[in-house]
CSV table of C-alpha atoms in Angstrom, one decimal:
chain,number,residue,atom,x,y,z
L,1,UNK,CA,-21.4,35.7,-8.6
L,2,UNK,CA,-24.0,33.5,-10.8
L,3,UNK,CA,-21.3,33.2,-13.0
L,4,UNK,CA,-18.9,31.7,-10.3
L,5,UNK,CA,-21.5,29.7,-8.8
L,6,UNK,CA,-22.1,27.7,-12.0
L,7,UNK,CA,-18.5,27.1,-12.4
L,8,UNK,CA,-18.1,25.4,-9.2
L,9,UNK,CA,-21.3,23.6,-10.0
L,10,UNK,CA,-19.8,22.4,-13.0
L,11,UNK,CA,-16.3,21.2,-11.6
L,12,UNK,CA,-17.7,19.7,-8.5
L,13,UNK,CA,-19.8,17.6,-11.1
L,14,UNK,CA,-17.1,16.8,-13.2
L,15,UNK,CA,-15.2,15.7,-9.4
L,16,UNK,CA,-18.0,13.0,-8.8
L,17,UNK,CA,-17.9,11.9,-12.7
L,18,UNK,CA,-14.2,11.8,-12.9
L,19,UNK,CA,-13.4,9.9,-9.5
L,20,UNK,CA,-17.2,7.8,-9.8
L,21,UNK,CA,-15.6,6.3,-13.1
L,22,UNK,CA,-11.8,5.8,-11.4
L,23,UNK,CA,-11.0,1.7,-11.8
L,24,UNK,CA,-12.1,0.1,-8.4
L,25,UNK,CA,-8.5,-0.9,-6.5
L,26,UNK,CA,-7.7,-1.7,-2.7
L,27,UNK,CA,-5.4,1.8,-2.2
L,28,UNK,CA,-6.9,4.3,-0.6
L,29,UNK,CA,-7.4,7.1,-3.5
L,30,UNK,CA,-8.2,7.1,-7.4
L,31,UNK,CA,-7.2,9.0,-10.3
L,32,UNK,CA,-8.7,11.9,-11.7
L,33,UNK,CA,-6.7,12.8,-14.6
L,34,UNK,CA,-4.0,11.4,-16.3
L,35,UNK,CA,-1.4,14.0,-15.0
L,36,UNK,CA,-1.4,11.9,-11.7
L,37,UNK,CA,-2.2,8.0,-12.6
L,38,UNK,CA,-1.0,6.3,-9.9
L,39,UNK,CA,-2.6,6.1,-6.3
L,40,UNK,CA,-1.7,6.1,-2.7
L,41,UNK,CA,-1.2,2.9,-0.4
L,42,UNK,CA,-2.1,4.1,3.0
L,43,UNK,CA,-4.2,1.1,3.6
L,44,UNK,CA,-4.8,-2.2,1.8
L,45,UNK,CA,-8.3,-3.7,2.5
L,46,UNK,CA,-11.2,-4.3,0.6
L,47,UNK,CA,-13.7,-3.2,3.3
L,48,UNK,CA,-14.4,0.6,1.9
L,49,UNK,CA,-16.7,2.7,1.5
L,50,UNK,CA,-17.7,5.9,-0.5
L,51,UNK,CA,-17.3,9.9,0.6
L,52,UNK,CA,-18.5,12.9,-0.1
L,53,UNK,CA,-16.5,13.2,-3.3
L,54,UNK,CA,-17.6,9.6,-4.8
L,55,UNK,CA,-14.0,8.3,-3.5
L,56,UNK,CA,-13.5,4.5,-2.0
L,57,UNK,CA,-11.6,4.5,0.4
L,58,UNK,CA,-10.8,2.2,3.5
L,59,UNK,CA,-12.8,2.2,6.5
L,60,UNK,CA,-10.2,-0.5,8.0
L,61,UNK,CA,-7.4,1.4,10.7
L,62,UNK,CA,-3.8,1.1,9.1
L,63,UNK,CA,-2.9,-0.3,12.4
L,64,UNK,CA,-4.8,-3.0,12.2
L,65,UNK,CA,-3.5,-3.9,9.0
L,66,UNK,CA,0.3,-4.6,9.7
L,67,UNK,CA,1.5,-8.0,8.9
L,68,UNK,CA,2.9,-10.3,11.6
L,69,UNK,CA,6.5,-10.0,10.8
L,70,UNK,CA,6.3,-6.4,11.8
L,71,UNK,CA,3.9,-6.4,14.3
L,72,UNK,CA,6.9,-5.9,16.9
L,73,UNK,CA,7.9,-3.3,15.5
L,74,UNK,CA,7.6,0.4,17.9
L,75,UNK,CA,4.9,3.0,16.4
L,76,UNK,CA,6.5,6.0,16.6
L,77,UNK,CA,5.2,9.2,15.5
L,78,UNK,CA,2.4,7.7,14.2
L,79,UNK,CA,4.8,5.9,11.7
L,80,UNK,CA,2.9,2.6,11.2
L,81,UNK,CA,5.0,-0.1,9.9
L,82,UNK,CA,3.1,-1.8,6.4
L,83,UNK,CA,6.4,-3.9,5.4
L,84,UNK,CA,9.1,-5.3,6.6
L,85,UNK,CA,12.2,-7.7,5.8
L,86,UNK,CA,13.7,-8.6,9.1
L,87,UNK,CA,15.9,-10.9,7.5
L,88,UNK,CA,15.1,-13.8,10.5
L,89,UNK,CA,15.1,-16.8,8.6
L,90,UNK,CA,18.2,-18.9,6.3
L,91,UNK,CA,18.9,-19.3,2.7
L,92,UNK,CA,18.2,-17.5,-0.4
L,93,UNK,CA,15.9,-14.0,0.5
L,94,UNK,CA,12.3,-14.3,0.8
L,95,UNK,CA,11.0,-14.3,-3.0
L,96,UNK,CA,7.2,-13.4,-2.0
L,97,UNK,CA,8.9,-10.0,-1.1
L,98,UNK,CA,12.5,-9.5,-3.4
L,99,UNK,CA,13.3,-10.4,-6.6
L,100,UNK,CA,17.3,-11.3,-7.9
L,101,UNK,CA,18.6,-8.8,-10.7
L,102,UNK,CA,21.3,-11.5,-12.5
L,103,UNK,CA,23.9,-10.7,-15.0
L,104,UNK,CA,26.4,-8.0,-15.8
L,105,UNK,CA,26.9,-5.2,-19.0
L,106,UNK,CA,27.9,-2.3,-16.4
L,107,UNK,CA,23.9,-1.0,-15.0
L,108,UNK,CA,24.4,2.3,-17.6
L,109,UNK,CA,27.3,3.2,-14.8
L,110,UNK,CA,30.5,0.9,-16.2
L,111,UNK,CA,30.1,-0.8,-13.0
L,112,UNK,CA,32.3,-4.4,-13.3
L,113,UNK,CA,29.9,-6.7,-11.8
L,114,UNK,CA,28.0,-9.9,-12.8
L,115,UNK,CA,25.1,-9.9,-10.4
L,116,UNK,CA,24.2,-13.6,-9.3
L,117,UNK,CA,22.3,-15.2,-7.1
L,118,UNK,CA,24.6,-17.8,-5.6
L,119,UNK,CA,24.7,-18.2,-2.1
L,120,UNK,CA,28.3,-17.0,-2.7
L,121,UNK,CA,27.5,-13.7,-3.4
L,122,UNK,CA,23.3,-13.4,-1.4
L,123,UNK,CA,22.6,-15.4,1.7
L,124,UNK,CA,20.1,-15.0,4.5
L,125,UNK,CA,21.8,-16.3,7.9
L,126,UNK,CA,18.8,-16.1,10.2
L,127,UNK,CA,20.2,-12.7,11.2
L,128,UNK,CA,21.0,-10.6,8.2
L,129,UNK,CA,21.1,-10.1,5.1
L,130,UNK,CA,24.6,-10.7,3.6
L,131,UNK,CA,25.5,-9.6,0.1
L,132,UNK,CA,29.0,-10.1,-1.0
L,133,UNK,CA,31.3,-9.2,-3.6
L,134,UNK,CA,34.5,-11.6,-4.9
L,135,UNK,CA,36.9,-11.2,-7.3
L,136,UNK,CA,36.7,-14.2,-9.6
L,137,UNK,CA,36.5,-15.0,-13.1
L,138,UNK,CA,32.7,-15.2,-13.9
L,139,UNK,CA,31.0,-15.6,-17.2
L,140,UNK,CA,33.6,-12.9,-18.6
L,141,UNK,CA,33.4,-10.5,-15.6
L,142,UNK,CA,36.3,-10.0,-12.8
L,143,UNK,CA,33.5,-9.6,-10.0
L,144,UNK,CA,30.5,-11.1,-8.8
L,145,UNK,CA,28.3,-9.5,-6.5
L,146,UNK,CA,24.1,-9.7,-6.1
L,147,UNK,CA,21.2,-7.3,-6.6
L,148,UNK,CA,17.4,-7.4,-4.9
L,149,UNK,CA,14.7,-5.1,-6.0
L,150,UNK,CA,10.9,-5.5,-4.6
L,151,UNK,CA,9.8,-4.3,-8.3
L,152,UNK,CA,7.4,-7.2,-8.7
L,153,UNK,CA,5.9,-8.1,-5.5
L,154,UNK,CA,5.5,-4.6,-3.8
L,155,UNK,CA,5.3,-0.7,-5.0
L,156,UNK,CA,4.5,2.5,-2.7
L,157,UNK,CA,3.4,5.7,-2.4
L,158,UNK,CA,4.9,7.9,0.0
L,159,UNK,CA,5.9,7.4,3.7
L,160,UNK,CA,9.5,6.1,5.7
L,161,UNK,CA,11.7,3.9,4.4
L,162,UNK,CA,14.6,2.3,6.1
L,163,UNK,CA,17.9,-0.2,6.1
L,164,UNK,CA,19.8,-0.8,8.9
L,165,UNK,CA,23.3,-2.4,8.0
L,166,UNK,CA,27.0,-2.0,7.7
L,167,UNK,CA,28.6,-0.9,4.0
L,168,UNK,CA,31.9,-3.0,2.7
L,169,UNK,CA,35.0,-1.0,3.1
L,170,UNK,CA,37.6,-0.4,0.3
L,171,UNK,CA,38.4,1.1,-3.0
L,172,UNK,CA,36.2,0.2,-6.0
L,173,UNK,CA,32.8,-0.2,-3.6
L,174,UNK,CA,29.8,1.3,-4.4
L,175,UNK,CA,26.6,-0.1,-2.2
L,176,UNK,CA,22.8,1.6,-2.2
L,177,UNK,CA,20.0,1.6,-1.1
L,178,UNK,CA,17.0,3.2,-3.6
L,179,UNK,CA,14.2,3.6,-5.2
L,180,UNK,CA,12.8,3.6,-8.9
L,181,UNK,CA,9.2,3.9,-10.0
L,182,UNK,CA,7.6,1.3,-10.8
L,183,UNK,CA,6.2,2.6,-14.1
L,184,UNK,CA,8.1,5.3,-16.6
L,185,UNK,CA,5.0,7.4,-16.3
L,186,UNK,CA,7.0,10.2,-17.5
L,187,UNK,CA,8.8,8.8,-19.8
L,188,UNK,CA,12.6,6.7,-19.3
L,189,UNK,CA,15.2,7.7,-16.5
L,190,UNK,CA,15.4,10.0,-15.3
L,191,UNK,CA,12.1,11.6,-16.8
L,192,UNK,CA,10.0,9.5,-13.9
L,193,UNK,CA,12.5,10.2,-11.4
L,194,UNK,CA,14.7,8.3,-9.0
L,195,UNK,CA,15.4,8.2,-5.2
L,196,UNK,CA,18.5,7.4,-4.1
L,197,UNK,CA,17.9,7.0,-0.1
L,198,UNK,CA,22.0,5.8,0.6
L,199,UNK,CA,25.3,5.6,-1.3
L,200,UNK,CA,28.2,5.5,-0.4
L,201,UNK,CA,31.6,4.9,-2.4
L,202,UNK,CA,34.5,3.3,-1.0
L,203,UNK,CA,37.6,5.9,-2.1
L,204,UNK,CA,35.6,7.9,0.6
L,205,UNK,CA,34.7,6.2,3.6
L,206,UNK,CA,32.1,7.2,5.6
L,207,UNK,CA,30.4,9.9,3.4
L,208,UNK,CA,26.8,8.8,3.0
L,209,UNK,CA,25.2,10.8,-0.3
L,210,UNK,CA,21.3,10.7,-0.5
L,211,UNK,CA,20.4,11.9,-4.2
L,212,UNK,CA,16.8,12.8,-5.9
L,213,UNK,CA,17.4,12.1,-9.8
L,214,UNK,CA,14.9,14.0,-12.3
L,215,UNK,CA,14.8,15.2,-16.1
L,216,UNK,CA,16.7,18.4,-15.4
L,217,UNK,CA,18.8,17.8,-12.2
L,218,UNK,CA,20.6,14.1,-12.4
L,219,UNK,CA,23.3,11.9,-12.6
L,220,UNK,CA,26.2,14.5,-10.8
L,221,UNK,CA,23.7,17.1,-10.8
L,222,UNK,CA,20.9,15.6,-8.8
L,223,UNK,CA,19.5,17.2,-5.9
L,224,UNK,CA,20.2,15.8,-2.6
L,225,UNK,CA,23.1,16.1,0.4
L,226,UNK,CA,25.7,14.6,2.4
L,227,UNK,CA,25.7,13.3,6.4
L,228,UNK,CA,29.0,14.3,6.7
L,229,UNK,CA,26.9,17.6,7.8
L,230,UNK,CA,25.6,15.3,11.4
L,231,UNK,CA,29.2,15.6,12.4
L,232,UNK,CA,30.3,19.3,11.1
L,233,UNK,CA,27.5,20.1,13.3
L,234,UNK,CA,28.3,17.9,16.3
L,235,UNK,CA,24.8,15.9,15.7
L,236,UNK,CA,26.9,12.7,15.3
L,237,UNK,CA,30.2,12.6,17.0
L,238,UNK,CA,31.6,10.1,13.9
L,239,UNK,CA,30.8,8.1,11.2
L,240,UNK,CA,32.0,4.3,11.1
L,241,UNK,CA,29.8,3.0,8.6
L,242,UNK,CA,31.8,-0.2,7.7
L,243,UNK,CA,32.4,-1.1,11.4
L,244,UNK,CA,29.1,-0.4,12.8
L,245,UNK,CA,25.5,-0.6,11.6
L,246,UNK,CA,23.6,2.6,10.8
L,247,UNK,CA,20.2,3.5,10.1
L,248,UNK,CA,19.9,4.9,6.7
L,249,UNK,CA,16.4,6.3,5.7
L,250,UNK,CA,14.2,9.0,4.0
L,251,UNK,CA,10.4,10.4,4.7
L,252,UNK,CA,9.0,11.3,1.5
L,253,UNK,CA,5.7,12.8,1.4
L,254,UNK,CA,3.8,14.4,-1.4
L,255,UNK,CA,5.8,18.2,-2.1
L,256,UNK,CA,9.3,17.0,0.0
L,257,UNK,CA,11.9,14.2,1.1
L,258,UNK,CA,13.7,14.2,4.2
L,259,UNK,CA,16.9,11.8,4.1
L,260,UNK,CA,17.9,10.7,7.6
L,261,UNK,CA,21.1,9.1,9.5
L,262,UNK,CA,20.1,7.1,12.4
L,263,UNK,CA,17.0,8.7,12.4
L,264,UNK,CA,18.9,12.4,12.2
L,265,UNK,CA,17.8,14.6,9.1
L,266,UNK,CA,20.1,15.9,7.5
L,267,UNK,CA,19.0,17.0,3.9
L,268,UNK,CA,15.6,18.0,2.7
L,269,UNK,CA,14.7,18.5,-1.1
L,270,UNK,CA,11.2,19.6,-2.2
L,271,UNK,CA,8.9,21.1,-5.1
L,272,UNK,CA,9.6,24.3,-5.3
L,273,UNK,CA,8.5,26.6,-8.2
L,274,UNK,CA,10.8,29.1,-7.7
L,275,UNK,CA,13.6,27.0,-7.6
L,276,UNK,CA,16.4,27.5,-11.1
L,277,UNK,CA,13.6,28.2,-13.3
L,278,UNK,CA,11.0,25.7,-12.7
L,279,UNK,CA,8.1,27.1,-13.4
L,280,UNK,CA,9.1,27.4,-16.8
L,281,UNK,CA,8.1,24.0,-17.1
L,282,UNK,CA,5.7,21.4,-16.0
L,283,UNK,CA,5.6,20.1,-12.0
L,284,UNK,CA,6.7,16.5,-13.2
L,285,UNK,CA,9.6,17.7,-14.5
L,286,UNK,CA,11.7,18.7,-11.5
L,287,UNK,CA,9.4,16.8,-9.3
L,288,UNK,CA,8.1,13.5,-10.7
L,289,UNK,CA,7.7,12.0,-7.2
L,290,UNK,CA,3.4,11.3,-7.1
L,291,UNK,CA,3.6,7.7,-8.4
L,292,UNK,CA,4.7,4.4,-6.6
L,293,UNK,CA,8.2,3.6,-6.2
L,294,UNK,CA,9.9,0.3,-5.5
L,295,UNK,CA,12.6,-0.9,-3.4
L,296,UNK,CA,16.6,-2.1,-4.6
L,297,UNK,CA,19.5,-3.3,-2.6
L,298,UNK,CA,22.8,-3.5,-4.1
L,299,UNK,CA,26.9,-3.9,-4.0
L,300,UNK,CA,28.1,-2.6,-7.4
L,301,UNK,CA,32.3,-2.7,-7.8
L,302,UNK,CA,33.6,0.1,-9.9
L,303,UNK,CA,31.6,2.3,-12.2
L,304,UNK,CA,31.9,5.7,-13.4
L,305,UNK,CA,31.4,6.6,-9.5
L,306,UNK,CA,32.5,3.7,-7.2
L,307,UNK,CA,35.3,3.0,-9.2
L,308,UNK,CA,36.7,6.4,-10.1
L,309,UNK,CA,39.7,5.8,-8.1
L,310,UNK,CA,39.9,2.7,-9.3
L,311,UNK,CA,39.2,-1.0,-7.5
L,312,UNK,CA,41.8,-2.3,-5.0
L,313,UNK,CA,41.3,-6.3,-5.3
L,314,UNK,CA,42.8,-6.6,-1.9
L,315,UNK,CA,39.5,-6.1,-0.4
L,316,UNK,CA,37.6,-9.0,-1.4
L,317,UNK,CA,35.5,-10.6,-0.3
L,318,UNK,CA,33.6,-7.4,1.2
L,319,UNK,CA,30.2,-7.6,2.2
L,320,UNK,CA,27.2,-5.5,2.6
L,321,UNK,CA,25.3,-6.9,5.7
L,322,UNK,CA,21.8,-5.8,6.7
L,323,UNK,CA,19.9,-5.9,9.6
L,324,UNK,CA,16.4,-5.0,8.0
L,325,UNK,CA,14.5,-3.1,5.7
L,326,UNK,CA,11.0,-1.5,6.7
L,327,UNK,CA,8.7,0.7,5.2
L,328,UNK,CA,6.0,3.1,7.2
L,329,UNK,CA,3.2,4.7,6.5
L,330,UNK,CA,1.0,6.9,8.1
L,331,UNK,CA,-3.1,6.7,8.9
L,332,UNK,CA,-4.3,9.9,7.3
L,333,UNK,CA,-8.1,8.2,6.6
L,334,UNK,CA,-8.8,6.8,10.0
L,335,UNK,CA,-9.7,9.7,12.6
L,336,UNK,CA,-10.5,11.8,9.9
L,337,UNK,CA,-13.0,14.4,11.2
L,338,UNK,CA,-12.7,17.4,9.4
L,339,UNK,CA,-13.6,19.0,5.7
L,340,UNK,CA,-10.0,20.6,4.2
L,341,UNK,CA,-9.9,24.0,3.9
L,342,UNK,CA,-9.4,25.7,0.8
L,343,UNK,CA,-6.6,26.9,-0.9
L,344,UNK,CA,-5.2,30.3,-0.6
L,345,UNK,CA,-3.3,33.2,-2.2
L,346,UNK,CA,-3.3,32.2,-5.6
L,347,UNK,CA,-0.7,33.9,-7.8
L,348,UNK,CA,0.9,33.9,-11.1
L,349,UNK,CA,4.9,32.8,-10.6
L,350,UNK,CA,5.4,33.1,-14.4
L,351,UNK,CA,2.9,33.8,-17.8
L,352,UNK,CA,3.3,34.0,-21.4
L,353,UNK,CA,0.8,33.8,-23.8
L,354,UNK,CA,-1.3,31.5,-23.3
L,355,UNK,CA,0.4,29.8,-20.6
L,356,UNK,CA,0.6,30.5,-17.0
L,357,UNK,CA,2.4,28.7,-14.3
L,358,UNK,CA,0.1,29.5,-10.6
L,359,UNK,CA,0.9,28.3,-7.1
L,360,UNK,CA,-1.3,28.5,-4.0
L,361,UNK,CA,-0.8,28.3,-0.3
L,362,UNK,CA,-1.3,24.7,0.8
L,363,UNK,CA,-4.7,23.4,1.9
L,364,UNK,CA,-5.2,22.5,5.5
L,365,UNK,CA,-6.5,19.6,6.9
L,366,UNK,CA,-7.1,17.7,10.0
L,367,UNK,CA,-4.9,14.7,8.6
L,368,UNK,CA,-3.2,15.5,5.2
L,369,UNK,CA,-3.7,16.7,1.8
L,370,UNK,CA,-3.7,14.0,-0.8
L,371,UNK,CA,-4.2,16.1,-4.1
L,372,UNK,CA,-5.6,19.0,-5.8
L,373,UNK,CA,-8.5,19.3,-8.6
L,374,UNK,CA,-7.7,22.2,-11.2
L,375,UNK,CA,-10.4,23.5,-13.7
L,376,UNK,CA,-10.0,26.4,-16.8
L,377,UNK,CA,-13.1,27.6,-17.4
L,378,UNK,CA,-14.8,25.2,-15.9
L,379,UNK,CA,-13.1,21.9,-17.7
L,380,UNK,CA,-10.9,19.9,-15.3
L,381,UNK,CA,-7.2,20.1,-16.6
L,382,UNK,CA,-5.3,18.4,-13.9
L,383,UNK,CA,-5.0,16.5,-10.8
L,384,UNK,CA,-1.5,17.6,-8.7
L,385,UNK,CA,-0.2,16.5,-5.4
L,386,UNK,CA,2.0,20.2,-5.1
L,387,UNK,CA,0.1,23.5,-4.8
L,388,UNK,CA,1.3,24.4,-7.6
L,389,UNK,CA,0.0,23.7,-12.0
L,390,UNK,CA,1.7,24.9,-15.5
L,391,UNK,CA,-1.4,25.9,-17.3
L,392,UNK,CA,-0.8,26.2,-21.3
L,393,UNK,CA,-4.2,26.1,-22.9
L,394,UNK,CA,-5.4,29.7,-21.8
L,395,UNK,CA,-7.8,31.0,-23.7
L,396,UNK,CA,-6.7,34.0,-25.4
L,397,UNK,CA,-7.7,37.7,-24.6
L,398,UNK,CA,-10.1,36.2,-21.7
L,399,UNK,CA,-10.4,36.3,-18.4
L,400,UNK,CA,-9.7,32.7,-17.8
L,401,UNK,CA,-11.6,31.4,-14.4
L,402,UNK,CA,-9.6,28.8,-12.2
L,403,UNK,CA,-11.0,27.0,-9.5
L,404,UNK,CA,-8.8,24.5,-7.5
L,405,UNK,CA,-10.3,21.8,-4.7
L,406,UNK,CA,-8.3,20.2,-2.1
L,407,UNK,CA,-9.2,16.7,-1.2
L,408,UNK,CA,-7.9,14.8,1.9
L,409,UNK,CA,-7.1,10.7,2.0
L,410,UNK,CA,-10.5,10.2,3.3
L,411,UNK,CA,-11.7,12.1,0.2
L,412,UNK,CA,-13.5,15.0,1.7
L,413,UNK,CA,-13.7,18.3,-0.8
L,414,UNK,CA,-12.4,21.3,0.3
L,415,UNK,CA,-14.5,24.6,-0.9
L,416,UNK,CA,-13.5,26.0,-4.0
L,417,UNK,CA,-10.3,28.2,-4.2
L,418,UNK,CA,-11.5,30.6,-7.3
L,419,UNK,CA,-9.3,33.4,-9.1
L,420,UNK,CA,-8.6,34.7,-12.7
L,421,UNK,CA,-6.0,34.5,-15.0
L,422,UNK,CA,-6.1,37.3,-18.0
L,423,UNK,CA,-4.7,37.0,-21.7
């Protein structure tokens, strides 16, 4: 028991000097190690204040934080809206929020595009968003079309993000609406990971894809599904997504990510160390999704995908036209009342030598989990956001001590989850 208490002593220090010396930022959570650099935009204020665990946080409601051009927008399900595009104005998009990708040489997909920015190809029309492909001679290329990505003006963390629009129609088409992270933490695609929240290629109409992208499962093997399941199941009667506008969305919180049809679920991928052999290797690998992602809009024609049945050029012009795009979040700080509990049922999913891959049951907590503190013998290791840690410095022929924390957004500790690991 002395033995264990001084261990916990130790870590909880090392919590206090590892968070007290985190680089002061208005997001709600800093980093402990560098397994899990990036933090967690739940609120954006610079009124803060410190916890129990030497964390700043905000003391400022999310609610009260949403910025006029979503502040009609419904809260539902305690989704609060933080951003928004409503697309209510005319001309070129709003630069403070989107950024034009220009130029062609195929996106690493063959796609036949040169992306522009003309009002030919991207226009705001006080209603929507209109981006549209021609066929045309263009600086070398048969097509022009336009790109947006919010890479420079706005990154998140976690939380619901949505377009509401109608896709082109025809052969050769190839729109989306996705996600990339806004630094190659893990190294270049897809090591860091990529979230494709809609495709949808015109050869097959009406068959919306939603695609997770990682260092084992990607390009035609990423993880993901297809809403053609809403109507096999009679949760949609039909699918006219080039004559009607759809919602297309995910909800993607720290272990899973939900992708949704007019608010209708329909797929769900998550961290799972059990899954094809994961636990052979680190948590990033298969599940790289604990850093801040941005935002891209897109009409690519052809492609190794969109065009693998080739482009019919009787389609043109064909436009993607959007009705918004909004992003939520949810308040897990503000009502915050309660200390998590600890972790439980540790246990060993795979070990070899000196390396051992352990899992544990969630933490609970009043609001939500934001990440987990592991030590080895008393030395912190790694911050994770999934109950789960690839351990490969064991020492050998020892009985290893681990002690895992929980901490919640508001930055409450939970009590130590302790067990051992043997070489």
């Amino acid at each position: 028991m002395t033995k264990k208490l001084i261990l916990f002593g130790v870590a909880f220090l090392f919590v206090f000097l590892l968070i007290g010396c985190d680089t002061a930022s208005t997001t709600t959570t800093s980093t402990a190690t560098s397994t899990d650099t990036t933090t967690t935009t739940t609120t954006e204020t610079t009124t803060t204040s410190e916890t129990t665990s030497g964390t700043t946080v905000s003391t400022t409601s999310l609610i009260n934080l949403i910025p006029d051009e979503c502040s009609s927008i419904s809260i539902n399900d305690g989704w609060i809206p933080v951003w928004c595009d409503e697309f209510n104005y005319t001309g070129g998009v709003d630069t403070t929020k989107w950024s034009y990708v220009v130029g062609g040489g195929g996106y690493g997909n063959n796609e036949l595009q040169n992306y522009t920015n003309r009002p030919d190809n991207i226009y705001v029309d006080g209603e929507y968003l209109n981006i549209t492909a021609l066929n045309e001679s263009y600086y070398g290329y048969d097509y022009t079309s336009a790109k947006i990505w919010t890479r420079y003006s706005e990154t998140w963390k976690y939380g619901k993000f949505e377009m509401r629009a109608k896709l082109p129609a025809g052969r050769g088409t190839w729109p989306a609406f996705w996600m990339m992270p806004g630094s190659e933490l893990y190294g270049g695609w897809p090591k860091s990971g990529e979230i494709d929240i809609m495709e949808h290629v015109g050869y097959d109409m009406n068959n919306i894809h939603g695609t997770i992208h990682t260092e084992r499962f990607w390009g035609s093997n990423g993880r993901g599904g297809s809403a053609s399941v809403l109507v096999t199941q009679d949760v949609v009667p039909q699918m006219l997504v080039a004559e009607e506008f759809h919602t297309y969305g995910i909800i993607w919180d720290e272990t899973t990510i939900t992708w949704l049809f007019d608010d209708h679920p329909y797929a769900t991928v998550g961290y799972d160390a059990y899954f094809s052999q994961s636990a052979l290797y680190d948590t990033t690998v298969d599940w790289p999704f604990n850093m801040k992602f941005y935002l891209i809009l897109n009409l690519a024609i052809g492609g190794d995908w969109g065009g693998a049945q080739g482009v019919d050029n009787t389609i043109f012009p064909t436009t993607l036209t959007v009705d918004y795009v909004r992003v939520y979040q949810k308040d897990y700080i503000a009502g915050d009342s309660q200390i998590p509990h600890n972790p439980t049922s540790p246990r060993i999913v795979y070990q070899t030598g000196t390396t051992a891959y352990l899992i544990w049951n969630e933490a609970e907590d009043d609001m939500n989990i934001a990440r987990y503190f592991v030590y080895l013998n008393g030395v912190p290791i790694k911050t994770t956001s999934v109950p789960g840690v690839r351990i490969t410095n064991l020492k050998a022929d020892f009985d290893n001590m681990i002690v895992i924390l929980a901490e919640d957004y508001a930055g409450k500790l939970s009590d130590p989850l302790e067990t051992m690991i043997s070489t």
